[in-house]
């Protein structure tokens, strides 16, 4: 199995007729799979589970009225690229909301 970087997008977040187009809500994730189609299917299954479930601390996308995110692309990455992505996620400090 290889690691795949997947691109996730929330449908309907790219603007509307009233407000005009905008950058859609998107992010990257990593999944393990044997090939690109399997990586996309795995990412979509994970997104569906995350969208439907809530840990109680924060509302989930479904509760906020968002559509379920979908995987738009997948690309195989090296072990070094995966390790760099993991380090970046570990070092990430969200901005405090005041």
mmCIF file of N, CA and C in Angstrom:
data_model
loop_
_atom_site.group_PDB
_atom_site.id
_atom_site.type_symbol
_atom_site.label_atom_id
_atom_site.label_comp_id
_atom_site.label_asym_id
_atom_site.label_seq_id
_atom_site.Cartn_x
_atom_site.Cartn_y
_atom_site.Cartn_z
ATOM 1 N N UNK A 1 0.835 -1.182 0.000
ATOM 2 C CA UNK A 1 0.000 0.000 0.000
ATOM 3 C C UNK A 1 0.875 1.238 0.000
ATOM 4 N N UNK A 2 0.358 2.279 -0.616
ATOM 5 C CA UNK A 2 1.068 3.552 -0.694
ATOM 6 C C UNK A 2 0.220 4.652 -0.057
ATOM 7 N N UNK A 3 0.884 5.746 0.277
ATOM 8 C CA UNK A 3 0.167 6.919 0.775
ATOM 9 C C UNK A 3 -0.252 7.781 -0.401
ATOM 10 N N UNK A 4 -1.464 8.315 -0.314
ATOM 11 C CA UNK A 4 -1.999 9.214 -1.331
ATOM 12 C C UNK A 4 -2.446 10.510 -0.680
ATOM 13 N N UNK A 5 -2.052 11.623 -1.281
ATOM 14 C CA UNK A 5 -2.544 12.931 -0.879
ATOM 15 C C UNK A 5 -3.856 13.136 -1.626
ATOM 16 N N UNK A 6 -4.921 13.453 -0.899
ATOM 17 C CA UNK A 6 -6.229 13.635 -1.519
ATOM 18 C C UNK A 6 -6.711 15.065 -1.308
ATOM 19 N N UNK A 7 -7.424 15.573 -2.289
ATOM 20 C CA UNK A 7 -7.991 16.911 -2.232
ATOM 21 C C UNK A 7 -9.478 16.787 -1.947
ATOM 22 N N UNK A 8 -9.919 17.405 -0.848
ATOM 23 C CA UNK A 8 -11.312 17.356 -0.421
ATOM 24 C C UNK A 8 -11.957 18.725 -0.624
ATOM 25 N N UNK A 9 -13.188 18.728 -1.150
ATOM 26 C CA UNK A 9 -13.910 19.969 -1.402
ATOM 27 C C UNK A 9 -15.336 19.820 -0.878
ATOM 28 N N UNK A 10 -15.850 20.890 -0.260
ATOM 29 C CA UNK A 10 -17.239 20.900 0.187
ATOM 30 C C UNK A 10 -18.074 21.486 -0.951
ATOM 31 N N UNK A 11 -18.968 20.684 -1.556
ATOM 32 C CA UNK A 11 -19.799 21.192 -2.650
ATOM 33 C C UNK A 11 -20.645 22.380 -2.198
ATOM 34 N N UNK A 12 -20.835 23.315 -3.112
ATOM 35 C CA UNK A 12 -21.689 24.460 -2.833
ATOM 36 C C UNK A 12 -21.028 25.586 -2.072
ATOM 37 N N UNK A 13 -19.714 25.498 -1.832
ATOM 38 C CA UNK A 13 -19.034 26.573 -1.096
ATOM 39 C C UNK A 13 -18.242 27.485 -2.029
ATOM 40 N N UNK A 14 -18.552 27.435 -3.313
ATOM 41 C CA UNK A 14 -17.818 28.254 -4.277
ATOM 42 C C UNK A 14 -18.601 29.495 -4.685
ATOM 43 N N UNK A 15 -19.441 29.996 -3.790
ATOM 44 C CA UNK A 15 -20.187 31.222 -4.062
ATOM 45 C C UNK A 15 -21.565 30.934 -4.614
ATOM 46 N N UNK A 16 -22.274 32.012 -4.891
ATOM 47 C CA UNK A 16 -23.618 31.888 -5.438
ATOM 48 C C UNK A 16 -23.925 33.099 -6.311
ATOM 49 N N UNK A 17 -25.106 33.109 -6.910
ATOM 50 C CA UNK A 17 -25.479 34.187 -7.824
ATOM 51 C C UNK A 17 -25.541 35.536 -7.115
ATOM 52 N N UNK A 18 -25.935 35.525 -5.846
ATOM 53 C CA UNK A 18 -26.077 36.769 -5.102
ATOM 54 C C UNK A 18 -24.730 37.372 -4.705
ATOM 55 N N UNK A 19 -23.809 36.522 -4.239
ATOM 56 C CA UNK A 19 -22.536 37.008 -3.722
ATOM 57 C C UNK A 19 -21.365 36.836 -4.689
ATOM 58 N N UNK A 20 -21.565 36.115 -5.756
ATOM 59 C CA UNK A 20 -20.498 35.901 -6.727
ATOM 60 C C UNK A 20 -19.616 34.720 -6.354
ATOM 61 N N UNK A 21 -18.715 34.342 -7.263
ATOM 62 C CA UNK A 21 -17.840 33.186 -7.012
ATOM 63 C C UNK A 21 -16.800 33.496 -5.936
ATOM 64 N N UNK A 22 -16.372 32.458 -5.242
ATOM 65 C CA UNK A 22 -15.321 32.585 -4.236
ATOM 66 C C UNK A 22 -14.539 31.275 -4.196
ATOM 67 N N UNK A 23 -13.472 31.268 -3.444
ATOM 68 C CA UNK A 23 -12.656 30.060 -3.285
ATOM 69 C C UNK A 23 -13.461 29.026 -2.509
ATOM 70 N N UNK A 24 -13.661 27.827 -3.047
ATOM 71 C CA UNK A 24 -14.425 26.817 -2.311
ATOM 72 C C UNK A 24 -13.681 26.362 -1.054
ATOM 73 N N UNK A 25 -14.424 25.831 -0.102
ATOM 74 C CA UNK A 25 -13.822 25.285 1.112
ATOM 75 C C UNK A 25 -13.160 23.967 0.739
ATOM 76 N N UNK A 26 -11.840 23.865 0.933
ATOM 77 C CA UNK A 26 -11.108 22.657 0.551
ATOM 78 C C UNK A 26 -9.945 22.437 1.505
ATOM 79 N N UNK A 27 -9.414 21.230 1.495
ATOM 80 C CA UNK A 27 -8.245 20.877 2.286
ATOM 81 C C UNK A 27 -7.646 19.580 1.720
ATOM 82 N N UNK A 28 -6.444 19.261 2.197
ATOM 83 C CA UNK A 28 -5.780 18.014 1.828
ATOM 84 C C UNK A 28 -5.819 17.060 2.998
ATOM 85 N N UNK A 29 -5.817 15.781 2.669
ATOM 86 C CA UNK A 29 -5.723 14.727 3.671
ATOM 87 C C UNK A 29 -4.832 13.647 3.079
ATOM 88 N N UNK A 30 -4.480 12.663 3.865
ATOM 89 C CA UNK A 30 -3.684 11.532 3.398
ATOM 90 C C UNK A 30 -4.429 10.245 3.709
ATOM 91 N N UNK A 31 -4.409 9.320 2.752
ATOM 92 C CA UNK A 31 -5.003 7.998 2.947
ATOM 93 C C UNK A 31 -4.056 6.951 2.376
ATOM 94 N N UNK A 32 -4.159 5.729 2.881
ATOM 95 C CA UNK A 32 -3.381 4.623 2.344
ATOM 96 C C UNK A 32 -4.272 3.810 1.423
ATOM 97 N N UNK A 33 -3.724 3.451 0.260
ATOM 98 C CA UNK A 33 -4.493 2.673 -0.709
ATOM 99 C C UNK A 33 -3.535 1.990 -1.678
ATOM 100 N N UNK A 34 -4.095 1.053 -2.442
ATOM 101 C CA UNK A 34 -3.298 0.345 -3.452
ATOM 102 C C UNK A 34 -3.196 1.106 -4.756
ATOM 103 N N UNK A 35 -4.197 1.965 -5.041
ATOM 104 C CA UNK A 35 -4.196 2.718 -6.292
ATOM 105 C C UNK A 35 -5.037 3.981 -6.120
ATOM 106 N N UNK A 36 -5.006 4.847 -7.141
ATOM 107 C CA UNK A 36 -5.702 6.131 -7.068
ATOM 108 C C UNK A 36 -7.222 5.991 -6.904
ATOM 109 N N UNK A 37 -7.907 5.135 -7.682
ATOM 110 C CA UNK A 37 -9.359 5.004 -7.475
ATOM 111 C C UNK A 37 -9.724 4.540 -6.063
ATOM 112 N N UNK A 38 -8.917 3.636 -5.499
ATOM 113 C CA UNK A 38 -9.168 3.173 -4.138
ATOM 114 C C UNK A 38 -8.921 4.297 -3.137
ATOM 115 N N UNK A 39 -7.900 5.117 -3.379
ATOM 116 C CA UNK A 39 -7.616 6.256 -2.499
ATOM 117 C C UNK A 39 -8.791 7.227 -2.495
ATOM 118 N N UNK A 40 -9.357 7.504 -3.662
ATOM 119 C CA UNK A 40 -10.501 8.411 -3.757
ATOM 120 C C UNK A 40 -11.708 7.819 -3.028
ATOM 121 N N UNK A 41 -11.960 6.531 -3.229
ATOM 122 C CA UNK A 41 -13.086 5.871 -2.559
ATOM 123 C C UNK A 41 -12.890 5.875 -1.036
ATOM 124 N N UNK A 42 -11.671 5.622 -0.574
ATOM 125 C CA UNK A 42 -11.367 5.625 0.855
ATOM 126 C C UNK A 42 -11.567 7.021 1.443
ATOM 127 N N UNK A 43 -11.073 8.037 0.731
ATOM 128 C CA UNK A 43 -11.233 9.418 1.204
ATOM 129 C C UNK A 43 -12.708 9.805 1.274
ATOM 130 N N UNK A 44 -13.496 9.400 0.272
ATOM 131 C CA UNK A 44 -14.923 9.720 0.279
ATOM 132 C C UNK A 44 -15.650 9.009 1.421
ATOM 133 N N UNK A 45 -15.283 7.750 1.698
ATOM 134 C CA UNK A 45 -15.900 7.007 2.803
ATOM 135 C C UNK A 45 -15.561 7.661 4.140
ATOM 136 N N UNK A 46 -14.305 8.061 4.317
ATOM 137 C CA UNK A 46 -13.885 8.739 5.548
ATOM 138 C C UNK A 46 -14.611 10.070 5.693
ATOM 139 N N UNK A 47 -14.727 10.823 4.616
ATOM 140 C CA UNK A 47 -15.427 12.109 4.661
ATOM 141 C C UNK A 47 -16.889 11.921 5.035
ATOM 142 N N UNK A 48 -17.536 10.895 4.485
ATOM 143 C CA UNK A 48 -18.946 10.626 4.784
ATOM 144 C C UNK A 48 -19.122 10.308 6.270
ATOM 145 N N UNK A 49 -18.230 9.482 6.818
ATOM 146 C CA UNK A 49 -18.293 9.144 8.242
ATOM 147 C C UNK A 49 -18.085 10.385 9.105
ATOM 148 N N UNK A 50 -17.061 11.183 8.775
ATOM 149 C CA UNK A 50 -16.792 12.403 9.542
ATOM 150 C C UNK A 50 -17.957 13.378 9.440
ATOM 151 N N UNK A 51 -18.573 13.464 8.268
ATOM 152 C CA UNK A 51 -19.686 14.388 8.043
ATOM 153 C C UNK A 51 -20.920 13.981 8.846
ATOM 154 N N UNK A 52 -21.136 12.682 8.954
ATOM 155 C CA UNK A 52 -22.323 12.195 9.653
ATOM 156 C C UNK A 52 -22.157 12.169 11.167
ATOM 157 N N UNK A 53 -20.925 12.030 11.648
ATOM 158 C CA UNK A 53 -20.679 11.897 13.079
ATOM 159 C C UNK A 53 -20.213 13.214 13.686
ATOM 160 N N UNK A 54 -20.482 13.353 14.965
ATOM 161 C CA UNK A 54 -20.012 14.509 15.711
ATOM 162 C C UNK A 54 -19.517 14.000 17.059
ATOM 163 N N UNK A 55 -18.395 14.548 17.520
ATOM 164 C CA UNK A 55 -17.871 14.112 18.813
ATOM 165 C C UNK A 55 -18.510 14.869 19.974
ATOM 166 N N UNK A 56 -19.449 15.744 19.654
ATOM 167 C CA UNK A 56 -20.153 16.481 20.689
ATOM 168 C C UNK A 56 -19.493 17.796 21.060
ATOM 169 N N UNK A 57 -18.173 17.895 20.863
ATOM 170 C CA UNK A 57 -17.471 19.127 21.222
ATOM 171 C C UNK A 57 -17.728 20.216 20.184
ATOM 172 N N UNK A 58 -17.716 19.847 18.925
ATOM 173 C CA UNK A 58 -17.945 20.790 17.842
ATOM 174 C C UNK A 58 -19.044 20.235 16.941
ATOM 175 N N UNK A 59 -19.857 21.104 16.372
ATOM 176 C CA UNK A 59 -20.876 20.600 15.436
ATOM 177 C C UNK A 59 -20.207 20.085 14.161
ATOM 178 N N UNK A 60 -20.802 19.071 13.569
ATOM 179 C CA UNK A 60 -20.253 18.533 12.325
ATOM 180 C C UNK A 60 -20.793 19.332 11.145
ATOM 181 N N UNK A 61 -20.230 19.101 9.967
ATOM 182 C CA UNK A 61 -20.651 19.815 8.766
ATOM 183 C C UNK A 61 -22.127 19.659 8.469
ATOM 184 N N UNK A 62 -22.646 18.476 8.689
ATOM 185 C CA UNK A 62 -24.069 18.217 8.435
ATOM 186 C C UNK A 62 -24.923 19.117 9.318
ATOM 187 N N UNK A 63 -24.545 19.234 10.600
ATOM 188 C CA UNK A 63 -25.291 20.076 11.532
ATOM 189 C C UNK A 63 -25.179 21.554 11.188
ATOM 190 N N UNK A 64 -24.125 21.918 10.471
ATOM 191 C CA UNK A 64 -23.940 23.312 10.058
ATOM 192 C C UNK A 64 -24.582 23.597 8.703
ATOM 193 N N UNK A 65 -25.262 22.589 8.132
ATOM 194 C CA UNK A 65 -25.940 22.781 6.864
ATOM 195 C C UNK A 65 -25.068 22.606 5.643
ATOM 196 N N UNK A 66 -23.857 22.090 5.821
ATOM 197 C CA UNK A 66 -22.962 21.872 4.687
ATOM 198 C C UNK A 66 -23.234 20.521 4.041
ATOM 199 N N UNK A 67 -22.890 20.440 2.750
ATOM 200 C CA UNK A 67 -22.960 19.155 2.063
ATOM 201 C C UNK A 67 -21.741 18.324 2.440
ATOM 202 N N UNK A 68 -21.828 17.015 2.214
ATOM 203 C CA UNK A 68 -20.717 16.118 2.514
ATOM 204 C C UNK A 68 -19.531 16.433 1.597
ATOM 205 N N UNK A 69 -18.324 16.587 2.143
ATOM 206 C CA UNK A 69 -17.145 16.815 1.313
ATOM 207 C C UNK A 69 -16.914 15.644 0.352
ATOM 208 N N UNK A 70 -16.325 15.947 -0.790
ATOM 209 C CA UNK A 70 -15.998 14.914 -1.773
ATOM 210 C C UNK A 70 -14.533 15.036 -2.173
ATOM 211 N N UNK A 71 -13.948 13.913 -2.509
ATOM 212 C CA UNK A 71 -12.563 13.877 -2.976
ATOM 213 C C UNK A 71 -12.550 14.181 -4.463
ATOM 214 N N UNK A 72 -11.773 15.176 -4.858
ATOM 215 C CA UNK A 72 -11.711 15.561 -6.265
ATOM 216 C C UNK A 72 -10.470 15.040 -6.985
ATOM 217 N N UNK A 73 -9.461 14.604 -6.221
ATOM 218 C CA UNK A 73 -8.231 14.128 -6.858
ATOM 219 C C UNK A 73 -7.375 13.415 -5.819
ATOM 220 N N UNK A 74 -6.488 12.556 -6.293
ATOM 221 C CA UNK A 74 -5.548 11.850 -5.419
ATOM 222 C C UNK A 74 -4.223 11.717 -6.152
ATOM 223 N N UNK A 75 -3.139 11.812 -5.389
ATOM 224 C CA UNK A 75 -1.811 11.691 -5.966
ATOM 225 C C UNK A 75 -0.927 10.908 -5.009
ATOM 226 N N UNK A 76 -0.241 9.886 -5.521
ATOM 227 C CA UNK A 76 0.659 9.090 -4.694
ATOM 228 C C UNK A 76 1.814 9.968 -4.225
ATOM 229 N N UNK A 77 2.213 9.799 -2.950
ATOM 230 C CA UNK A 77 3.329 10.557 -2.397
ATOM 231 C C UNK A 77 4.385 9.593 -1.877
ATOM 232 N N UNK A 78 5.590 10.106 -1.747
ATOM 233 C CA UNK A 78 6.687 9.297 -1.211
ATOM 234 C C UNK A 78 6.583 9.247 0.308
ATOM 235 N N UNK A 79 7.327 8.349 0.922
ATOM 236 C CA UNK A 79 7.358 8.274 2.381
ATOM 237 C C UNK A 79 7.872 9.578 2.979
ATOM 238 N N UNK A 80 8.828 10.222 2.306
ATOM 239 C CA UNK A 80 9.372 11.488 2.779
ATOM 240 C C UNK A 80 8.310 12.591 2.725
ATOM 241 N N UNK A 81 7.528 12.635 1.648
ATOM 242 C CA UNK A 81 6.458 13.631 1.528
ATOM 243 C C UNK A 81 5.384 13.398 2.588
ATOM 244 N N UNK A 82 5.080 12.125 2.847
ATOM 245 C CA UNK A 82 4.099 11.811 3.885
ATOM 246 C C UNK A 82 4.617 12.245 5.249
ATOM 247 N N UNK A 83 5.882 11.954 5.561
ATOM 248 C CA UNK A 83 6.470 12.331 6.844
ATOM 249 C C UNK A 83 6.473 13.853 7.016
ATOM 250 N N UNK A 84 6.767 14.588 5.942
ATOM 251 C CA UNK A 84 6.755 16.050 6.007
ATOM 252 C C UNK A 84 5.341 16.563 6.270
ATOM 253 N N UNK A 85 4.333 15.925 5.659
ATOM 254 C CA UNK A 85 2.944 16.325 5.869
ATOM 255 C C UNK A 85 2.528 16.066 7.318
ATOM 256 N N UNK A 86 2.909 14.905 7.865
ATOM 257 C CA UNK A 86 2.585 14.577 9.257
ATOM 258 C C UNK A 86 3.225 15.601 10.190
ATOM 259 N N UNK A 87 4.490 15.946 9.944
ATOM 260 C CA UNK A 87 5.181 16.935 10.776
ATOM 261 C C UNK A 87 4.478 18.278 10.698
ATOM 262 N N UNK A 88 4.076 18.669 9.511
ATOM 263 C CA UNK A 88 3.368 19.939 9.330
ATOM 264 C C UNK A 88 2.058 19.936 10.127
ATOM 265 N N UNK A 89 1.335 18.829 10.112
ATOM 266 C CA UNK A 89 0.075 18.736 10.857
ATOM 267 C C UNK A 89 0.322 18.770 12.364
ATOM 268 N N UNK A 90 1.415 18.152 12.819
ATOM 269 C CA UNK A 90 1.746 18.152 14.245
ATOM 270 C C UNK A 90 2.166 19.536 14.714
ATOM 271 N N UNK A 91 2.849 20.298 13.847
ATOM 272 C CA UNK A 91 3.339 21.622 14.198
ATOM 273 C C UNK A 91 2.273 22.705 14.044
ATOM 274 N N UNK A 92 1.139 22.378 13.436
ATOM 275 C CA UNK A 92 0.091 23.350 13.157
ATOM 276 C C UNK A 92 -0.539 23.847 14.455
ATOM 277 N N UNK A 93 -0.612 25.148 14.605
ATOM 278 C CA UNK A 93 -1.264 25.751 15.764
ATOM 279 C C UNK A 93 -2.400 26.634 15.238
ATOM 280 N N UNK A 94 -3.642 26.260 15.512
ATOM 281 C CA UNK A 94 -4.749 27.057 15.023
ATOM 282 C C UNK A 94 -4.737 28.468 15.644
ATOM 283 N N UNK A 95 -5.242 29.418 14.895
ATOM 284 C CA UNK A 95 -5.324 30.780 15.393
ATOM 285 C C UNK A 95 -6.381 30.849 16.487
ATOM 286 N N UNK A 96 -6.068 31.530 17.575
ATOM 287 C CA UNK A 96 -7.078 31.653 18.642
ATOM 288 C C UNK A 96 -8.192 32.609 18.218
ATOM 289 N N UNK A 97 -9.393 32.272 18.573
ATOM 290 C CA UNK A 97 -10.527 33.141 18.285
ATOM 291 C C UNK A 97 -10.836 33.932 19.545
ATOM 292 N N UNK A 98 -10.903 35.233 19.388
ATOM 293 C CA UNK A 98 -11.170 36.077 20.552
ATOM 294 C C UNK A 98 -12.488 36.778 20.390
#
